mmCIF file of C-alpha atoms and ligand atoms in Angstrom:
data_model
loop_
_atom_site.group_PDB
_atom_site.id
_atom_site.type_symbol
_atom_site.label_atom_id
_atom_site.label_comp_id
_atom_site.label_asym_id
_atom_site.label_seq_id
_atom_site.Cartn_x
_atom_site.Cartn_y
_atom_site.Cartn_z
ATOM 1 C CA ASP A 1 -6.347 1.475 -25.694
ATOM 2 C CA PRO A 2 -4.689 -0.380 -22.789
ATOM 3 C CA ASP A 3 -7.836 -0.005 -20.636
ATOM 4 C CA ALA A 4 -10.067 -1.739 -23.166
ATOM 5 C CA ALA A 5 -7.503 -4.472 -23.789
ATOM 6 C CA GLU A 6 -7.278 -5.197 -20.062
ATOM 7 C CA GLY A 7 -10.589 -6.994 -19.794
ATOM 8 C CA THR A 8 -10.262 -9.248 -22.798
ATOM 9 C CA LYS A 9 -6.722 -10.571 -23.076
ATOM 10 C CA MET A 10 -5.619 -13.769 -21.376
ATOM 11 C CA VAL A 11 -2.989 -12.832 -18.853
ATOM 12 C CA SER A 12 -0.541 -15.214 -17.249
ATOM 13 C CA ARG A 13 0.624 -14.085 -13.834
ATOM 14 C CA ILE A 14 3.673 -14.973 -11.789
ATOM 15 C CA ALA A 15 4.523 -13.393 -8.438
ATOM 16 C CA ILE A 16 8.014 -13.362 -6.954
ATOM 17 C CA VAL A 17 8.404 -12.971 -3.190
ATOM 18 C CA ARG A 18 11.413 -13.083 -0.909
ATOM 19 C CA GLY A 19 11.561 -14.534 2.600
ATOM 20 C CA VAL A 20 11.931 -12.637 5.880
ATOM 21 C CA PRO A 21 15.577 -12.761 7.086
ATOM 22 C CA ASP A 22 16.693 -13.260 10.710
ATOM 23 C CA SER A 23 18.053 -9.696 10.436
ATOM 24 C CA PHE A 24 14.580 -8.248 9.644
ATOM 25 C CA CYS A 25 14.509 -6.342 12.964
ATOM 26 C CA ASP A 26 17.250 -4.113 11.473
ATOM 27 C CA ALA A 27 15.099 -3.081 8.503
ATOM 28 C CA LEU A 28 15.089 0.650 7.748
ATOM 29 C CA SER A 29 12.320 2.873 9.094
ATOM 30 C CA MET A 30 11.797 6.613 8.866
ATOM 31 C CA THR A 31 10.712 6.742 12.497
ATOM 32 C CA PRO A 32 11.567 4.001 14.970
ATOM 33 C CA PRO A 33 8.475 1.808 15.540
ATOM 34 C CA PRO A 34 6.826 2.191 18.978
ATOM 35 C CA GLN A 35 6.985 -1.602 19.320
ATOM 36 C CA PRO A 36 9.940 -3.548 17.943
ATOM 37 C CA VAL A 37 9.361 -5.869 14.994
ATOM 38 C CA ASP A 38 8.265 -9.368 16.021
ATOM 39 C CA LEU A 39 10.166 -11.675 13.667
ATOM 40 C CA GLU A 40 7.964 -14.734 14.085
ATOM 41 C CA ARG A 41 4.813 -12.714 13.578
ATOM 42 C CA ALA A 42 6.323 -11.078 10.492
ATOM 43 C CA ARG A 43 7.056 -14.534 9.078
ATOM 44 C CA LEU A 44 3.496 -15.698 9.767
ATOM 45 C CA GLN A 45 2.022 -12.594 8.141
ATOM 46 C CA HIS A 46 4.315 -13.089 5.175
ATOM 47 C CA ALA A 47 3.207 -16.715 4.831
ATOM 48 C CA VAL A 48 -0.452 -15.646 4.768
ATOM 49 C CA TYR A 49 0.312 -13.009 2.130
ATOM 50 C CA VAL A 50 2.069 -15.644 0.013
ATOM 51 C CA ASP A 51 -0.891 -18.033 0.407
ATOM 52 C CA VAL A 52 -3.274 -15.332 -0.763
ATOM 53 C CA LEU A 53 -1.091 -14.718 -3.822
ATOM 54 C CA LYS A 54 -1.055 -18.440 -4.591
ATOM 55 C CA ASP A 55 -4.808 -18.287 -5.086
ATOM 56 C CA LEU A 56 -4.535 -15.332 -7.449
ATOM 57 C CA VAL A 57 -1.616 -16.146 -9.758
ATOM 58 C CA GLN A 58 -0.438 -19.203 -11.700
ATOM 59 C CA GLU A 59 2.870 -19.433 -9.880
ATOM 60 C CA VAL A 60 4.554 -17.886 -6.843
ATOM 61 C CA ILE A 61 8.355 -18.034 -6.900
ATOM 62 C CA GLU A 62 9.749 -17.853 -3.363
ATOM 63 C CA LEU A 63 13.314 -16.569 -3.245
ATOM 64 C CA PRO A 64 15.264 -17.254 -0.060
ATOM 65 C CA ALA A 65 15.952 -14.411 2.368
ATOM 66 C CA ASP A 66 19.483 -13.050 2.672
ATOM 67 C CA ASN A 67 20.582 -11.979 6.160
ATOM 68 C CA LYS A 68 22.931 -9.424 4.617
ATOM 69 C CA TYR A 69 19.826 -7.486 3.552
ATOM 70 C CA PRO A 70 17.334 -6.830 6.390
ATOM 71 C CA ASP A 71 14.928 -5.179 3.904
ATOM 72 C CA CYS A 72 15.023 -7.990 1.314
ATOM 73 C CA PRO A 73 11.321 -9.031 1.682
ATOM 74 C CA PHE A 74 10.469 -5.652 0.063
ATOM 75 C CA ILE A 75 11.219 -7.121 -3.332
ATOM 76 C CA GLU A 76 9.099 -4.606 -5.231
ATOM 77 C CA ASP A 77 11.874 -2.050 -4.846
ATOM 78 C CA THR A 78 14.390 -4.109 -6.817
ATOM 79 C CA ALA A 79 12.735 -4.194 -10.240
ATOM 80 C CA VAL A 80 10.054 -2.653 -12.424
ATOM 81 C CA VAL A 81 8.445 -5.246 -14.681
ATOM 82 C CA ILE A 82 6.013 -4.602 -17.508
ATOM 83 C CA GLY A 83 5.158 -7.581 -19.665
ATOM 84 C CA ASN A 84 8.416 -9.197 -20.798
ATOM 85 C CA ARG A 85 10.679 -6.277 -19.933
ATOM 86 C CA ALA A 86 12.241 -5.258 -16.646
ATOM 87 C CA LEU A 87 14.397 -2.515 -15.267
ATOM 88 C CA ILE A 88 16.587 -3.833 -12.465
ATOM 89 C CA THR A 89 16.744 -0.956 -10.027
ATOM 90 C CA HIS A 90 19.601 0.564 -8.094
ATOM 91 C CA PRO A 91 17.925 1.035 -4.699
ATOM 92 C CA GLY A 92 18.194 4.469 -3.145
ATOM 93 C CA ALA A 93 19.219 3.256 0.326
ATOM 94 C CA ALA A 94 22.885 2.170 0.493
ATOM 95 C CA SER A 95 22.085 -0.772 2.790
ATOM 96 C CA ARG A 96 19.716 -2.153 0.135
ATOM 97 C CA GLN A 97 22.072 -1.959 -2.841
ATOM 98 C CA GLY A 98 22.827 -5.538 -3.900
ATOM 99 C CA GLU A 99 19.369 -6.906 -3.047
ATOM 100 C CA GLU A 100 18.605 -6.699 -6.754
ATOM 101 C CA GLU A 101 21.192 -9.323 -7.778
ATOM 102 C CA ALA A 102 19.051 -12.336 -6.855
ATOM 103 C CA ILE A 103 16.085 -10.755 -8.589
ATOM 104 C CA ARG A 104 18.029 -10.147 -11.802
ATOM 105 C CA GLU A 105 18.826 -13.877 -11.920
ATOM 106 C CA ALA A 106 15.220 -14.899 -11.264
ATOM 107 C CA LEU A 107 13.932 -12.600 -14.010
ATOM 108 C CA LYS A 108 16.565 -13.845 -16.469
ATOM 109 C CA GLN A 109 15.356 -17.385 -15.877
ATOM 110 C CA LEU A 110 11.853 -16.245 -16.772
ATOM 111 C CA ARG A 111 13.282 -14.929 -20.064
ATOM 112 C CA ILE A 112 12.467 -11.353 -19.247
ATOM 113 C CA HIS A 113 14.438 -8.743 -21.156
ATOM 114 C CA ILE A 114 16.569 -6.877 -18.622
ATOM 115 C CA SER A 115 17.670 -3.222 -18.573
ATOM 116 C CA GLU A 116 19.943 -1.658 -15.985
ATOM 117 C CA VAL A 117 20.006 1.723 -14.258
ATOM 118 C CA GLU A 118 22.814 3.988 -15.449
ATOM 119 C CA PRO A 119 24.880 5.786 -12.796
ATOM 120 C CA PRO A 120 24.227 8.057 -10.982
ATOM 121 C CA GLY A 121 20.676 6.759 -11.192
ATOM 122 C CA LEU A 122 18.871 5.637 -8.050
ATOM 123 C CA ILE A 123 15.388 4.198 -8.127
ATOM 124 C CA ASP A 124 13.139 2.140 -5.843
ATOM 125 C CA GLY A 125 10.288 0.180 -7.415
ATOM 126 C CA GLY A 126 7.996 1.555 -4.697
ATOM 127 C CA ASP A 127 8.219 4.898 -6.476
ATOM 128 C CA VAL A 128 6.951 3.500 -9.758
ATOM 129 C CA LEU A 129 3.240 3.299 -10.461
ATOM 130 C CA TYR A 130 2.014 1.734 -13.706
ATOM 131 C CA ALA A 131 -1.572 2.624 -14.464
ATOM 132 C CA SER A 132 -3.609 2.946 -17.659
ATOM 133 C CA GLY A 133 -0.550 2.189 -19.768
ATOM 134 C CA MET A 134 1.420 5.081 -18.249
ATOM 135 C CA LEU A 135 4.274 5.168 -15.764
ATOM 136 C CA PHE A 136 4.393 7.581 -12.853
ATOM 137 C CA ALA A 137 7.770 7.851 -11.159
ATOM 138 C CA GLY A 138 8.070 9.446 -7.752
ATOM 139 C CA ASN A 139 11.035 11.749 -7.360
ATOM 140 C CA SER A 140 11.668 10.985 -3.701
ATOM 141 C CA SER A 141 14.488 10.600 -1.201
ATOM 142 C CA ARG A 142 15.124 7.189 -2.862
ATOM 143 C CA THR A 143 14.571 7.947 -6.553
ATOM 144 C CA ASN A 144 16.463 10.630 -8.468
ATOM 145 C CA VAL A 145 16.086 12.202 -11.915
ATOM 146 C CA ALA A 146 18.809 9.987 -13.441
ATOM 147 C CA GLY A 147 16.984 6.903 -12.134
ATOM 148 C CA ILE A 148 13.783 8.098 -13.782
ATOM 149 C CA GLU A 149 15.688 8.614 -17.058
ATOM 150 C CA SER A 150 16.815 4.983 -16.918
ATOM 151 C CA LEU A 151 13.188 3.978 -16.389
ATOM 152 C CA GLN A 152 12.155 5.865 -19.524
ATOM 153 C CA LYS A 153 14.990 4.223 -21.494
ATOM 154 C CA ALA A 154 13.960 0.766 -20.305
ATOM 155 C CA PHE A 155 10.369 1.316 -21.460
ATOM 156 C CA PRO A 156 10.686 3.573 -24.519
ATOM 157 C CA ASP A 157 7.088 2.964 -25.611
ATOM 158 C CA VAL A 158 5.563 3.978 -22.286
ATOM 159 C CA ARG A 159 5.204 7.597 -21.265
ATOM 160 C CA VAL A 160 6.939 8.269 -17.931
ATOM 161 C CA HIS A 161 5.614 11.160 -15.821
ATOM 162 C CA THR A 162 7.709 12.407 -12.917
ATOM 163 C CA ILE A 163 5.763 13.128 -9.710
ATOM 164 C CA ARG A 164 7.315 14.903 -6.743
ATOM 165 C CA VAL A 165 6.991 12.907 -3.525
ATOM 166 C CA GLY A 166 6.611 15.660 -0.946
ATOM 167 C CA GLU A 167 6.213 13.433 2.075
ATOM 168 C CA GLY A 168 6.491 9.765 2.976
ATOM 169 C CA LEU A 169 8.826 7.092 1.639
ATOM 170 C CA HIS A 170 7.567 6.273 -1.846
ATOM 171 C CA LEU A 171 4.958 7.392 -4.362
ATOM 172 C CA LYS A 172 3.070 4.130 -3.849
ATOM 173 C CA SER A 173 3.102 4.508 -0.062
ATOM 174 C CA ALA A 174 0.391 7.106 -0.713
ATOM 175 C CA ILE A 175 -1.163 6.212 -4.081
ATOM 176 C CA SER A 176 -1.893 2.907 -5.777
ATOM 177 C CA SER A 177 -3.990 1.719 -8.665
ATOM 178 C CA ILE A 178 -7.232 -0.058 -7.778
ATOM 179 C CA SER A 179 -8.593 -0.342 -11.313
ATOM 180 C CA PRO A 180 -7.237 0.967 -14.596
ATOM 181 C CA LYS A 181 -8.652 4.451 -14.136
ATOM 182 C CA ILE A 182 -9.092 4.679 -10.367
ATOM 183 C CA LEU A 183 -6.371 5.409 -7.845
ATOM 184 C CA ALA A 184 -6.523 4.929 -4.089
ATOM 185 C CA VAL A 185 -5.098 8.092 -2.552
ATOM 186 C CA GLU A 186 -4.216 8.669 1.089
ATOM 187 C CA ASP A 187 -6.289 11.524 2.488
ATOM 188 C CA SER A 188 -3.344 13.779 3.328
ATOM 189 C CA PRO A 189 -2.310 17.106 1.769
ATOM 190 C CA ALA A 190 0.943 15.591 0.420
ATOM 191 C CA ALA A 191 -0.814 12.641 -1.236
ATOM 192 C CA ILE A 192 -3.556 14.819 -2.711
ATOM 193 C CA ALA A 193 -0.849 17.107 -4.139
ATOM 194 C CA MET A 194 0.746 14.083 -5.832
ATOM 195 C CA PHE A 195 -2.627 13.011 -7.216
ATOM 196 C CA ASP A 196 -3.216 16.569 -8.506
ATOM 197 C CA GLU A 197 0.120 16.434 -10.294
ATOM 198 C CA ILE A 198 -0.861 13.116 -11.897
ATOM 199 C CA GLN A 199 -4.143 14.647 -13.030
ATOM 200 C CA GLN A 200 -2.451 17.732 -14.393
ATOM 201 C CA LYS A 201 -0.042 15.608 -16.436
ATOM 202 C CA THR A 202 -2.760 13.332 -17.832
ATOM 203 C CA ASP A 203 -5.545 15.852 -18.460
ATOM 204 C CA GLY A 204 -7.558 14.489 -15.556
ATOM 205 C CA HIS A 205 -7.454 10.854 -16.678
ATOM 206 C CA PHE A 206 -8.034 9.301 -13.223
ATOM 207 C CA LYS A 207 -10.678 9.206 -10.533
ATOM 208 C CA MET A 208 -9.673 8.850 -6.917
ATOM 209 C CA VAL A 209 -10.938 7.065 -3.854
ATOM 210 C CA LYS A 210 -9.553 8.670 -0.718
ATOM 211 C CA THR A 211 -8.400 6.356 2.041
ATOM 212 C CA LEU A 212 -7.990 7.217 5.688
ATOM 213 C CA GLY A 213 -4.741 6.803 7.533
ATOM 214 C CA PRO A 214 -1.202 6.040 6.409
ATOM 215 C CA GLY A 215 -0.764 2.795 4.535
ATOM 216 C CA ALA A 216 -4.372 2.169 3.534
ATOM 217 C CA ALA A 217 -3.865 3.515 0.016
ATOM 218 C CA ASN A 218 -1.295 0.835 -0.742
ATOM 219 C CA THR A 219 -3.122 -2.119 -2.270
ATOM 220 C CA VAL A 220 -2.234 -4.930 -4.655
ATOM 221 C CA LEU A 221 -4.421 -5.285 -7.711
ATOM 222 C CA VAL A 222 -4.291 -8.755 -9.288
ATOM 223 C CA GLY A 223 -6.753 -9.076 -12.113
ATOM 224 C CA ASP A 224 -10.160 -8.643 -10.537
ATOM 225 C CA ALA A 225 -8.949 -9.084 -6.975
ATOM 226 C CA VAL A 226 -7.554 -6.515 -4.605
ATOM 227 C CA ILE A 227 -5.443 -7.236 -1.550
ATOM 228 C CA CYS A 228 -5.819 -4.510 1.059
ATOM 229 C CA SER A 229 -4.492 -4.018 4.539
ATOM 230 C CA ALA A 230 -6.628 -5.631 7.223
ATOM 231 C CA THR A 231 -5.431 -3.634 10.195
ATOM 232 C CA LEU A 232 -6.028 -0.067 9.152
ATOM 233 C CA GLY A 233 -9.646 0.015 10.298
ATOM 234 C CA LEU A 234 -11.569 2.796 8.678
ATOM 235 C CA GLY A 235 -8.772 3.324 6.213
ATOM 236 C CA SER A 236 -9.600 0.076 4.518
ATOM 237 C CA LEU A 237 -13.364 0.140 5.030
ATOM 238 C CA LYS A 238 -13.876 2.949 2.579
ATOM 239 C CA LEU A 239 -11.926 1.033 -0.016
ATOM 240 C CA GLU A 240 -13.809 -2.171 0.676
ATOM 241 C CA ALA A 241 -17.099 -0.367 0.151
ATOM 242 C CA HIS A 242 -15.780 0.953 -3.135
ATOM 243 C CA TYR A 243 -14.586 -2.455 -4.312
ATOM 244 C CA LYS A 244 -17.838 -4.158 -3.433
ATOM 245 C CA GLN A 245 -19.675 -1.632 -5.524
ATOM 246 C CA HIS A 246 -17.509 -2.789 -8.433
ATOM 247 C CA ALA A 247 -18.032 -6.472 -7.587
ATOM 248 C CA ARG A 248 -14.380 -6.974 -6.921
ATOM 249 C CA HIS A 249 -12.895 -9.677 -4.840
ATOM 250 C CA VAL A 250 -11.407 -8.003 -1.742
ATOM 251 C CA ILE A 251 -8.885 -9.816 0.420
ATOM 252 C CA PRO A 252 -7.768 -8.096 3.627
ATOM 253 C CA VAL A 253 -4.332 -9.200 4.824
ATOM 254 C CA ASP A 254 -2.645 -8.192 8.089
ATOM 255 C CA ILE A 255 0.910 -6.945 7.539
ATOM 256 C CA SER A 256 1.271 -4.858 10.706
ATOM 257 C CA GLU A 257 4.853 -6.049 11.316
ATOM 258 C CA PHE A 258 5.852 -4.744 7.885
ATOM 259 C CA HIS A 259 4.089 -1.413 8.446
ATOM 260 C CA LYS A 260 6.444 -0.894 11.415
ATOM 261 C CA VAL A 261 9.325 -0.604 8.964
ATOM 262 C CA ASP A 262 7.475 1.435 6.324
ATOM 263 C CA GLY A 263 6.499 -1.539 4.190
ATOM 264 C CA GLY A 264 3.147 -1.931 2.484
ATOM 265 C CA LEU A 265 1.380 -4.652 0.532
ATOM 266 C CA THR A 266 2.831 -3.850 -2.872
ATOM 267 C CA CYS A 267 6.403 -3.947 -1.548
ATOM 268 C CA LEU A 268 6.170 -7.626 -0.700
ATOM 269 C CA SER A 269 5.864 -8.984 -4.223
ATOM 270 C CA LEU A 270 6.905 -8.450 -7.786
ATOM 271 C CA LEU A 271 4.092 -9.213 -10.204
ATOM 272 C CA ILE A 272 4.750 -10.386 -13.712
ATOM 273 C CA GLU A 273 1.729 -10.191 -15.981
ATOM 274 C CA ARG A 274 2.150 -11.162 -19.609
HETATM 275 C C1 CIR B 301 12.848 0.661 3.302
HETATM 276 O O1 CIR B 301 12.939 1.662 4.011
HETATM 277 O O2 CIR B 301 13.410 0.584 2.231
HETATM 278 C C2 CIR B 301 12.019 -0.493 3.798
HETATM 279 N N1 CIR B 301 12.089 -0.564 5.228
HETATM 280 C C3 CIR B 301 10.587 -0.359 3.364
HETATM 281 C C4 CIR B 301 10.434 -0.473 1.875
HETATM 282 C C5 CIR B 301 9.041 -0.353 1.448
HETATM 283 N N2 CIR B 301 8.924 -0.573 0.057
HETATM 284 C C6 CIR B 301 7.968 -0.062 -0.705
HETATM 285 O O3 CIR B 301 7.174 0.756 -0.275
HETATM 286 N N3 CIR B 301 7.978 -0.410 -1.983
#
């Protein structure tokens, strides 16, 4: 039972992050932000996020930014890692294809067993949720059925459930795991529909905590600590109340510059737990 094992085993954690390039103002966004991205502020927010991670994991590997890839800080999209295995993704947005090369090298150096996506597979890590020993893969504008098949091949022992992403960028833009059996779910009809599909496919395995407002449901769970977005007001308060009830360590971090280009907290790191 992966849930029972969670509390007892000694886990070593490494996080990989990637710097904010000078070209970050050209990062993709579904709707143009009302205010342009402030590069210096983005770099400061990123530095705080990295500092927070340094307190939570044994090692943070900081990969340099690449100006060729304005979206390169969103490193989560380039790989799916479970234990000592990884699928290097083929990102769904053409301008992001190639970002994964630096990540493949970093993971090889960590002696992680690498699988690749088979054409015509497309997959963004932001569409992949790992919870309670199961994988949920969002079929979205970035992730196609062939990409999800490559995910299943890379992790043959893990059941992969496909979830239709009706709205928003990625599955995890709207749903993330806040403890093995509890998911944070954005309080919107599209997100609730995705949660219902998860429940239907797992015989109601999960509980949900609804968050208010876009972005608030995207949190990073590291052991007993949860990083949540500091700037989403009420959206985060409900989550904080929930965490406190479970005696969790809650760390609010402001990533407003990344929200402008559809990025959340999970996107900014790749966690390796083994
Ligand atoms: C993109 O559109 O690809 C980036 N601007 C945002 C990526 C966010 N990544 C994520 O949710 N995992």
